[in-house]
CSV table of N, CA and C in Angstrom, one decimal:
chain,number,residue,atom,x,y,z
A,7,MET,N,0.9,-1.2,0.0
A,7,MET,CA,0.0,0.0,0.0
A,7,MET,C,0.9,1.2,0.0
A,8,SER,N,1.9,1.3,0.8
A,8,SER,CA,2.7,2.5,0.9
A,8,SER,C,3.5,2.7,-0.4
A,9,PHE,N,3.9,1.6,-1.1
A,9,PHE,CA,4.6,1.7,-2.3
A,9,PHE,C,3.7,2.3,-3.4
A,10,ALA,N,2.5,1.8,-3.5
A,10,ALA,CA,1.5,2.4,-4.4
A,10,ALA,C,1.3,3.8,-4.2
A,11,ALA,N,1.2,4.2,-2.9
A,11,ALA,CA,1.0,5.6,-2.5
A,11,ALA,C,2.2,6.5,-3.0
A,12,ALA,N,3.3,6.0,-2.8
A,12,ALA,CA,4.6,6.7,-3.2
A,12,ALA,C,4.6,6.8,-4.7
A,13,VAL,N,4.3,5.8,-5.4
A,13,VAL,CA,4.3,5.9,-6.9
A,13,VAL,C,3.2,6.9,-7.4
A,14,TYR,N,2.1,6.9,-6.7
A,14,TYR,CA,1.0,7.8,-7.0
A,14,TYR,C,1.5,9.3,-6.8
A,15,GLN,N,2.1,9.5,-5.6
A,15,GLN,CA,2.6,10.8,-5.3
A,15,GLN,C,3.7,11.2,-6.2
A,16,ASP,N,4.5,10.3,-6.6
A,16,ASP,CA,5.7,10.6,-7.5
A,16,ASP,C,5.1,11.1,-8.9
A,17,SER,N,4.0,10.3,-9.3
A,17,SER,CA,3.4,10.7,-10.7
A,17,SER,C,2.7,12.0,-10.6
A,18,GLN,N,2.2,12.3,-9.4
A,18,GLN,CA,1.5,13.6,-9.2
A,18,GLN,C,2.5,14.8,-9.3
A,19,LYS,N,3.7,14.6,-8.7
A,19,LYS,CA,4.8,15.6,-8.7
A,19,LYS,C,5.2,15.9,-10.1
A,20,LYS,N,5.3,14.9,-11.0
A,20,LYS,CA,5.8,15.2,-12.3
A,20,LYS,C,4.8,16.1,-13.0
A,21,LYS,N,3.5,16.2,-12.7
A,21,LYS,CA,2.6,17.0,-13.4
A,21,LYS,C,2.5,18.5,-12.9
A,22,GLU,N,3.2,18.7,-11.8
A,22,GLU,CA,3.3,20.1,-11.3
A,22,GLU,C,4.2,20.9,-12.2
A,23,PRO,N,3.8,22.1,-12.7
A,23,PRO,CA,4.7,22.8,-13.5
A,23,PRO,C,5.9,23.4,-12.6
A,24,LEU,N,7.1,23.0,-13.0
A,24,LEU,CA,8.3,23.5,-12.3
A,24,LEU,C,8.7,24.9,-12.8
A,25,ILE,N,8.2,25.2,-14.0
A,25,ILE,CA,8.7,26.4,-14.7
A,25,ILE,C,7.4,27.1,-15.2
A,26,GLU,N,7.5,28.4,-15.0
A,26,GLU,CA,6.4,29.2,-15.6
A,26,GLU,C,7.0,29.8,-16.9
A,27,PHE,N,6.6,29.2,-18.0
A,27,PHE,CA,7.1,29.6,-19.3
A,27,PHE,C,6.4,30.9,-19.7
A,28,PRO,N,7.1,31.8,-20.4
A,28,PRO,CA,6.4,33.1,-20.7
A,28,PRO,C,5.3,32.9,-21.8
A,29,ASP,N,4.4,33.8,-21.8
A,29,ASP,CA,3.4,33.9,-22.9
A,29,ASP,C,4.2,34.5,-24.0
A,30,ILE,N,3.5,34.3,-25.3
A,30,ILE,CA,4.2,34.9,-26.5
A,30,ILE,C,4.3,36.4,-26.4
A,31,GLU,N,3.5,37.1,-25.7
A,31,GLU,CA,3.6,38.5,-25.5
A,31,GLU,C,4.8,38.9,-24.8
A,32,ASP,N,5.3,38.0,-24.0
A,32,ASP,CA,6.5,38.3,-23.1
A,32,ASP,C,7.8,37.9,-23.7
A,33,VAL,N,7.7,37.3,-24.9
A,33,VAL,CA,9.0,36.9,-25.6
A,33,VAL,C,9.5,38.1,-26.4
A,34,VAL,N,10.8,38.4,-26.1
A,34,VAL,CA,11.4,39.6,-26.8
A,34,VAL,C,12.3,39.1,-28.0
A,35,SER,N,12.8,37.9,-27.9
A,35,SER,CA,13.6,37.4,-28.9
A,35,SER,C,13.6,35.9,-29.0
A,36,ALA,N,13.8,35.3,-30.2
A,36,ALA,CA,13.9,33.9,-30.4
A,36,ALA,C,14.9,33.6,-31.5
A,37,VAL,N,15.9,32.7,-31.2
A,37,VAL,CA,17.0,32.5,-32.2
A,37,VAL,C,17.1,31.0,-32.2
A,38,ILE,N,17.7,30.5,-33.4
A,38,ILE,CA,18.2,29.1,-33.5
A,38,ILE,C,19.7,29.3,-33.5
A,39,ASN,N,20.4,28.7,-32.6
A,39,ASN,CA,21.9,28.6,-32.6
A,39,ASN,C,22.3,27.4,-33.2
A,40,ILE,N,23.0,27.5,-34.3
A,40,ILE,CA,23.5,26.3,-35.1
A,40,ILE,C,24.7,25.7,-34.4
A,41,GLY,N,24.5,24.4,-34.1
A,41,GLY,CA,25.5,23.6,-33.3
A,41,GLY,C,26.6,23.1,-34.2
A,42,GLY,N,27.5,22.3,-33.7
A,42,GLY,CA,28.6,21.8,-34.4
A,42,GLY,C,29.8,22.6,-34.3
A,43,PRO,N,30.9,22.3,-35.0
A,43,PRO,CA,32.1,23.0,-34.9
A,43,PRO,C,31.8,24.4,-35.5
A,44,PRO,N,32.5,25.4,-35.0
A,44,PRO,CA,32.2,26.8,-35.5
A,44,PRO,C,32.6,26.9,-36.9
A,45,GLN,N,31.7,27.6,-37.7
A,45,GLN,CA,31.9,27.8,-39.1
A,45,GLN,C,32.0,29.3,-39.4
A,46,PRO,N,32.9,29.8,-40.1
A,46,PRO,CA,32.9,31.2,-40.4
A,46,PRO,C,31.7,31.7,-41.2
A,47,GLY,N,31.2,32.8,-40.8
A,47,GLY,CA,30.0,33.4,-41.4
A,47,GLY,C,28.7,32.8,-40.9
A,48,ILE,N,28.7,31.8,-40.1
A,48,ILE,CA,27.4,31.2,-39.6
A,48,ILE,C,27.0,31.8,-38.4
A,49,GLN,N,26.0,32.6,-38.4
A,49,GLN,CA,25.4,33.3,-37.3
A,49,GLN,C,24.1,32.7,-36.7
A,50,PRO,N,23.6,33.0,-35.6
A,50,PRO,CA,22.3,32.5,-35.2
A,50,PRO,C,21.2,33.0,-36.1
A,51,ILE,N,20.2,32.1,-36.3
A,51,ILE,CA,19.1,32.5,-37.2
A,51,ILE,C,18.0,33.1,-36.2
A,52,GLN,N,17.8,34.4,-36.5
A,52,GLN,CA,16.8,35.2,-35.8
A,52,GLN,C,15.5,34.9,-36.2
A,53,MET,N,14.5,34.7,-35.3
A,53,MET,CA,13.1,34.5,-35.6
A,53,MET,C,12.6,35.9,-35.6
A,54,ASP,N,11.7,36.3,-36.6
A,54,ASP,CA,11.2,37.6,-36.7
A,54,ASP,C,9.8,37.6,-36.1
A,55,LEU,N,9.7,38.2,-34.8
A,55,LEU,CA,8.5,38.1,-34.1
A,55,LEU,C,7.5,39.1,-34.7
A,56,ASP,N,7.8,39.9,-35.7
A,56,ASP,CA,6.8,40.8,-36.4
A,56,ASP,C,6.2,40.0,-37.6
A,57,ASN,N,6.8,38.9,-37.9
A,57,ASN,CA,6.3,38.0,-39.0
A,57,ASN,C,5.3,37.1,-38.4
A,58,ASN,N,4.0,37.1,-38.8
A,58,ASN,CA,3.0,36.3,-38.2
A,58,ASN,C,3.3,34.8,-38.2
A,59,MET,N,3.9,34.3,-39.3
A,59,MET,CA,4.1,32.8,-39.3
A,59,MET,C,5.3,32.4,-38.3
A,60,GLN,N,6.3,33.3,-38.2
A,60,GLN,CA,7.3,32.9,-37.3
A,60,GLN,C,6.8,33.2,-35.8
A,61,LYS,N,6.1,34.2,-35.6
A,61,LYS,CA,5.5,34.4,-34.3
A,61,LYS,C,4.6,33.2,-33.9
A,62,LEU,N,3.8,32.7,-34.8
A,62,LEU,CA,3.0,31.5,-34.6
A,62,LEU,C,3.8,30.3,-34.2
A,63,THR,N,4.9,30.1,-34.9
A,63,THR,CA,5.8,29.0,-34.5
A,63,THR,C,6.3,29.2,-33.1
A,64,VAL,N,6.8,30.3,-32.7
A,64,VAL,CA,7.2,30.6,-31.3
A,64,VAL,C,6.0,30.3,-30.3
A,65,ALA,N,4.8,30.8,-30.7
A,65,ALA,CA,3.7,30.5,-29.8
A,65,ALA,C,3.4,29.1,-29.7
A,66,LYS,N,3.5,28.3,-30.8
A,66,LYS,CA,3.4,26.8,-30.7
A,66,LYS,C,4.4,26.2,-29.8
A,67,ILE,N,5.6,26.6,-29.8
A,67,ILE,CA,6.7,26.1,-29.1
A,67,ILE,C,6.4,26.3,-27.5
A,68,ILE,N,5.9,27.5,-27.2
A,68,ILE,CA,5.5,27.9,-25.9
A,68,ILE,C,4.4,27.0,-25.4
A,69,TYR,N,3.4,26.8,-26.3
A,69,TYR,CA,2.3,25.9,-26.0
A,69,TYR,C,2.7,24.5,-25.6
A,70,TRP,N,3.7,24.0,-26.4
A,70,TRP,CA,4.1,22.6,-26.2
A,70,TRP,C,4.9,22.5,-24.9
A,71,LEU,N,5.7,23.6,-24.6
A,71,LEU,CA,6.4,23.6,-23.2
A,71,LEU,C,5.5,23.7,-22.1
A,72,GLN,N,4.4,24.5,-22.2
A,72,GLN,CA,3.4,24.6,-21.1
A,72,GLN,C,2.7,23.3,-20.9
A,73,HIS,N,2.5,22.5,-21.9
A,73,HIS,CA,1.8,21.2,-21.8
A,73,HIS,C,2.6,20.0,-21.8
A,74,ALA,N,3.9,20.2,-21.6
A,74,ALA,CA,4.9,19.0,-21.7
A,74,ALA,C,4.8,18.4,-20.3
A,75,GLU,N,5.2,17.1,-20.2
A,75,GLU,CA,5.3,16.4,-19.0
A,75,GLU,C,6.7,16.4,-18.5
A,76,TYR,N,6.8,16.7,-17.2
A,76,TYR,CA,8.2,16.8,-16.6
A,76,TYR,C,8.7,15.4,-16.4
A,77,MET,N,9.8,15.1,-16.9
A,77,MET,CA,10.3,13.8,-16.7
A,77,MET,C,11.5,13.7,-15.7
A,78,GLY,N,12.0,14.8,-15.2
A,78,GLY,CA,13.1,14.8,-14.2
A,78,GLY,C,14.2,15.7,-14.7
A,79,PRO,N,15.2,15.8,-13.8
A,79,PRO,CA,16.3,16.6,-14.2
A,79,PRO,C,17.1,15.9,-15.4
A,80,SER,N,17.8,16.7,-16.1
A,80,SER,CA,18.7,16.1,-17.1
A,80,SER,C,20.1,16.0,-16.5
A,81,GLN,N,20.5,14.8,-16.2
A,81,GLN,CA,21.7,14.6,-15.5
A,81,GLN,C,22.9,14.0,-16.4
A,82,ASN,N,22.4,13.4,-17.5
A,82,ASN,CA,23.4,12.7,-18.2
A,82,ASN,C,23.3,13.1,-19.7
A,83,GLU,N,23.0,14.3,-20.0
A,83,GLU,CA,22.9,14.7,-21.4
A,83,GLU,C,24.2,14.5,-22.1
A,84,PHE,N,24.1,13.9,-23.3
A,84,PHE,CA,25.2,13.6,-24.1
A,84,PHE,C,25.4,14.7,-25.1
A,85,ILE,N,26.6,15.3,-25.1
A,85,ILE,CA,27.0,16.3,-26.1
A,85,ILE,C,28.3,15.9,-26.7
A,86,SER,N,28.4,16.0,-28.0
A,86,SER,CA,29.6,15.6,-28.7
A,86,SER,C,30.7,16.6,-28.5
A,87,HIS,N,32.0,16.1,-28.5
A,87,HIS,CA,33.1,17.0,-28.3
A,87,HIS,C,33.3,17.9,-29.6
A,88,GLY,N,32.6,17.6,-30.7
A,88,GLY,CA,32.8,18.3,-32.0
A,88,GLY,C,32.1,19.6,-31.9
A,89,GLY,N,31.4,20.0,-30.9
A,89,GLY,CA,30.6,21.2,-30.8
A,89,GLY,C,29.3,21.0,-30.2
A,90,GLY,N,28.6,22.1,-29.9
A,90,GLY,CA,27.3,21.9,-29.2
A,90,GLY,C,26.3,21.6,-30.1
A,91,PRO,N,25.0,21.2,-29.6
A,91,PRO,CA,23.9,20.8,-30.4
A,91,PRO,C,23.2,22.0,-30.9
A,92,ASN,N,22.4,21.9,-32.0
A,92,ASN,CA,21.4,22.9,-32.4
A,92,ASN,C,20.6,23.2,-31.2
A,93,GLU,N,20.3,24.5,-31.0
A,93,GLU,CA,19.4,24.9,-29.9
A,93,GLU,C,18.5,26.0,-30.3
A,94,PHE,N,17.3,26.0,-29.7
A,94,PHE,CA,16.3,27.0,-29.9
A,94,PHE,C,16.3,27.8,-28.6
A,95,VAL,N,16.5,29.2,-28.7
A,95,VAL,CA,16.6,30.0,-27.5
A,95,VAL,C,15.6,31.2,-27.5
A,96,MET,N,14.9,31.3,-26.5
A,96,MET,CA,13.9,32.4,-26.3
A,96,MET,C,14.4,33.2,-25.1
A,97,LYS,N,14.2,34.5,-25.3
A,97,LYS,CA,14.5,35.4,-24.1
A,97,LYS,C,13.2,36.2,-23.9
A,98,SER,N,12.8,36.3,-22.5
A,98,SER,CA,11.6,37.1,-22.1
A,98,SER,C,11.9,38.5,-21.7
A,99,LYS,N,10.8,39.2,-21.5
A,99,LYS,CA,11.0,40.6,-21.1
A,99,LYS,C,11.7,40.7,-19.8
A,100,ASP,N,11.6,39.7,-18.9
A,100,ASP,CA,12.2,39.8,-17.6
A,100,ASP,C,13.7,39.3,-17.7
A,101,GLY,N,14.2,39.1,-18.9
A,101,GLY,CA,15.6,38.8,-19.1
A,101,GLY,C,15.9,37.3,-18.9
A,102,LYS,N,14.9,36.5,-18.7
A,102,LYS,CA,15.1,35.0,-18.6
A,102,LYS,C,15.4,34.3,-19.9
A,103,VAL,N,16.2,33.4,-20.0
A,103,VAL,CA,16.5,32.7,-21.2
A,103,VAL,C,16.1,31.3,-21.1
A,104,ILE,N,15.5,30.7,-22.1
A,104,ILE,CA,15.1,29.3,-22.2
A,104,ILE,C,15.8,28.7,-23.4
A,105,ARG,N,16.6,27.7,-23.1
A,105,ARG,CA,17.3,27.0,-24.2
A,105,ARG,C,16.7,25.6,-24.3
A,106,MET,N,16.4,25.2,-25.6
A,106,MET,CA,15.9,23.9,-25.8
A,106,MET,C,16.8,23.2,-26.8
A,107,ILE,N,17.0,21.8,-26.5
A,107,ILE,CA,17.8,21.0,-27.4
A,107,ILE,C,17.1,19.6,-27.4
A,108,ASP,N,17.5,18.9,-28.4
A,108,ASP,CA,17.0,17.5,-28.5
A,108,ASP,C,17.6,16.7,-27.3
A,109,ALA,N,16.9,15.8,-26.8
A,109,ALA,CA,17.4,15.0,-25.6
A,109,ALA,C,18.2,13.8,-26.2
A,110,PHE,N,19.4,13.7,-25.6
A,110,PHE,CA,20.2,12.5,-26.0
A,110,PHE,C,20.8,11.9,-24.7
A,111,ASP,N,20.9,10.7,-24.6
A,111,ASP,CA,21.6,9.9,-23.6
A,111,ASP,C,22.8,9.2,-24.1
A,112,PRO,N,23.8,9.1,-23.3
A,112,PRO,CA,25.0,8.4,-23.8
A,112,PRO,C,24.9,6.9,-23.7
A,113,ILE,N,25.5,6.2,-24.7
A,113,ILE,CA,25.6,4.8,-24.6
A,113,ILE,C,27.1,4.5,-24.7
A,114,SER,N,27.6,3.4,-24.1
A,114,SER,CA,29.0,3.0,-24.2
A,114,SER,C,29.0,1.6,-24.7
A,115,ILE,N,29.9,1.3,-25.6
A,115,ILE,CA,30.1,0.0,-26.1
A,115,ILE,C,31.5,-0.4,-25.9
A,116,VAL,N,31.8,-1.6,-25.3
A,116,VAL,CA,33.2,-2.0,-25.2
A,116,VAL,C,33.6,-2.6,-26.5
A,117,ILE,N,34.8,-2.1,-26.9
A,117,ILE,CA,35.4,-2.6,-28.2
A,117,ILE,C,36.8,-3.0,-27.9
A,118,SER,N,37.5,-3.6,-28.8
A,118,SER,CA,38.8,-4.3,-28.5
A,118,SER,C,39.8,-3.4,-27.9
A,119,ASN,N,39.8,-2.2,-28.2
A,119,ASN,CA,40.9,-1.3,-27.7
A,119,ASN,C,40.3,-0.3,-26.7
A,120,GLY,N,39.2,-0.5,-26.1
A,120,GLY,CA,38.7,0.4,-25.1
A,120,GLY,C,37.1,0.5,-25.1
A,121,VAL,N,36.6,1.7,-25.1
A,121,VAL,CA,35.2,1.9,-25.0
A,121,VAL,C,34.8,3.0,-25.9
A,122,MET,N,33.8,2.8,-26.7
A,122,MET,CA,33.3,3.8,-27.6
A,122,MET,C,32.0,4.3,-27.1
A,123,THR,N,31.9,5.7,-27.1
A,123,THR,CA,30.7,6.3,-26.5
A,123,THR,C,30.0,7.1,-27.6
A,124,SER,N,28.7,7.0,-27.6
A,124,SER,CA,27.9,7.7,-28.6
A,124,SER,C,26.6,8.1,-27.9
A,125,GLY,N,25.8,8.8,-28.6
A,125,GLY,CA,24.6,9.3,-28.1
A,125,GLY,C,23.3,8.8,-28.8
A,126,VAL,N,22.3,8.5,-28.1
A,126,VAL,CA,21.0,8.1,-28.7
A,126,VAL,C,19.9,9.1,-28.3
A,127,SER,N,19.1,9.4,-29.3
A,127,SER,CA,18.0,10.2,-29.1
A,127,SER,C,17.0,9.6,-28.2
A,128,VAL,N,16.5,10.4,-27.2
A,128,VAL,CA,15.5,9.9,-26.2
A,128,VAL,C,14.1,10.1,-26.8
A,129,SER,N,13.3,9.1,-27.0
A,129,SER,CA,12.0,9.2,-27.6
A,129,SER,C,11.1,10.3,-27.0
A,130,ASP,N,10.6,11.2,-27.8
A,130,ASP,CA,9.6,12.2,-27.4
A,130,ASP,C,10.1,13.2,-26.3
A,131,GLN,N,11.4,13.2,-26.1
A,131,GLN,CA,11.9,14.1,-25.0
A,131,GLN,C,12.8,15.2,-25.5
A,132,VAL,N,12.8,16.4,-24.9
A,132,VAL,CA,13.7,17.4,-25.1
A,132,VAL,C,14.3,17.8,-23.8
A,133,THR,N,15.4,18.5,-23.9
A,133,THR,CA,16.1,19.1,-22.7
A,133,THR,C,16.0,20.5,-22.7
A,134,ILE,N,15.6,21.1,-21.5
A,134,ILE,CA,15.4,22.5,-21.4
A,134,ILE,C,16.3,23.0,-20.3
A,135,ASN,N,17.0,24.1,-20.7
A,135,ASN,CA,17.9,24.8,-19.7
A,135,ASN,C,17.2,26.2,-19.4
A,136,TYR,N,16.8,26.4,-18.2
A,136,TYR,CA,16.1,27.6,-17.8
A,136,TYR,C,16.3,27.9,-16.4
A,137,ASP,N,16.7,29.1,-16.1
A,137,ASP,CA,16.7,29.5,-14.7
A,137,ASP,C,17.7,28.6,-13.8
A,138,ASN,N,18.8,28.4,-14.4
A,138,ASN,CA,19.9,27.5,-13.8
A,138,ASN,C,19.3,26.0,-13.5
A,139,LYS,N,18.4,25.6,-14.3
A,139,LYS,CA,17.9,24.2,-14.1
A,139,LYS,C,18.0,23.6,-15.5
A,140,SER,N,18.3,22.3,-15.5
A,140,SER,CA,18.4,21.5,-16.7
A,140,SER,C,17.4,20.3,-16.5
A,141,LEU,N,16.3,20.3,-17.4
A,141,LEU,CA,15.3,19.3,-17.1
A,141,LEU,C,15.0,18.6,-18.5
A,142,ARG,N,14.4,17.5,-18.3
A,142,ARG,CA,13.8,16.7,-19.4
A,142,ARG,C,12.3,16.9,-19.4
A,143,LEU,N,11.8,17.2,-20.6
A,143,LEU,CA,10.4,17.3,-20.8
A,143,LEU,C,9.9,16.4,-21.8
A,144,LYS,N,8.7,15.7,-21.7
A,144,LYS,CA,8.2,14.9,-22.7
A,144,LYS,C,7.2,15.7,-23.6
A,145,SER,N,7.5,16.0,-24.7
A,145,SER,CA,6.7,16.7,-25.7
A,145,SER,C,6.9,16.3,-27.1
A,146,PRO,N,6.1,15.2,-27.6
A,146,PRO,CA,6.4,14.7,-28.9
A,146,PRO,C,6.3,15.8,-30.0
A,147,ASP,N,5.5,16.8,-29.9
A,147,ASP,CA,5.4,17.8,-30.9
A,147,ASP,C,6.6,18.6,-30.9
A,148,LEU,N,7.2,19.1,-29.8
A,148,LEU,CA,8.3,19.8,-29.7
A,148,LEU,C,9.6,19.1,-30.2
A,149,LYS,N,9.6,17.8,-29.9
A,149,LYS,CA,10.7,16.9,-30.3
A,149,LYS,C,10.7,16.8,-31.8
A,150,ARG,N,9.5,16.6,-32.4
A,150,ARG,CA,9.3,16.6,-33.9
A,150,ARG,C,9.8,17.9,-34.5
A,151,TRP,N,9.4,19.0,-33.9
A,151,TRP,CA,9.8,20.2,-34.5
A,151,TRP,C,11.3,20.5,-34.5
A,152,ILE,N,12.0,20.1,-33.4
A,152,ILE,CA,13.4,20.3,-33.3
A,152,ILE,C,14.1,19.4,-34.3
A,153,GLU,N,13.6,18.1,-34.4
A,153,GLU,CA,14.3,17.2,-35.3
A,153,GLU,C,14.0,17.4,-36.7
A,154,ASN,N,12.8,17.9,-37.1
A,154,ASN,CA,12.5,18.1,-38.5
A,154,ASN,C,12.5,19.5,-39.0
A,155,ASP,N,11.6,20.3,-38.4
A,155,ASP,CA,11.4,21.7,-38.8
A,155,ASP,C,12.6,22.5,-38.6
A,156,MET,N,13.2,22.5,-37.4
A,156,MET,CA,14.3,23.3,-37.0
A,156,MET,C,15.5,22.9,-37.9
A,157,LYS,N,15.6,21.6,-38.1
A,157,LYS,CA,16.7,21.1,-39.0
A,157,LYS,C,16.6,21.7,-40.4
A,158,THR,N,15.4,21.6,-41.0
A,158,THR,CA,15.1,22.2,-42.2
A,158,THR,C,15.4,23.7,-42.3
A,159,ILE,N,15.1,24.4,-41.3
A,159,ILE,CA,15.3,25.9,-41.2
A,159,ILE,C,16.9,26.1,-41.3
A,160,ILE,N,17.6,25.3,-40.6
A,160,ILE,CA,19.1,25.4,-40.5
A,160,ILE,C,19.6,25.1,-41.9
A,161,GLU,N,19.2,24.0,-42.4
A,161,GLU,CA,19.8,23.5,-43.8
A,161,GLU,C,19.5,24.6,-44.8
A,162,ASP,N,18.3,25.2,-44.8
A,162,ASP,CA,17.9,26.3,-45.8
A,162,ASP,C,18.8,27.5,-45.6
A,163,TYR,N,19.0,27.8,-44.4
A,163,TYR,CA,19.9,29.0,-44.0
A,163,TYR,C,21.3,28.8,-44.4
A,164,ILE,N,21.8,27.6,-44.3
A,164,ILE,CA,23.2,27.3,-44.6
A,164,ILE,C,23.4,27.3,-46.1
A,165,LYS,N,22.4,26.8,-46.8
A,165,LYS,CA,22.4,26.8,-48.3
A,165,LYS,C,22.4,28.2,-48.9
A,166,ALA,N,21.7,29.2,-48.3
A,166,ALA,CA,21.5,30.5,-48.8
A,166,ALA,C,22.8,31.3,-48.8
């Protein structure tokens, strides 16, 4: 009985919002930082909040964040030594910054001359860095946007 109660309480804790995400009206900037090794001439991609379609995209991202399920702190995020990941960054009127990246966990494989480490994408999850916290959120729509739409925006930007 006490185990079931503890599991129930734990599941209830995950539903409490740990972060108050800003409303679209409170977002003053949104950019996509292109990850990987530094490349000359590659600058962050600014989202134009005066453009209705781009503002709608940012509003969707906020909605997905507000409705995401908290999965716990991000303790073992895998980041390549070749450079950082692509990230979506929003800044609010009060100066707070929200950074979003695809969630990856490390895997290690023993090979003949040591250990090889790589990263695997965590299904339906993203990593959020906000207010000195790093957490994992379950948001299939945001995960899809980061993996597909944001990747396409970056590819189109680099080609131009």
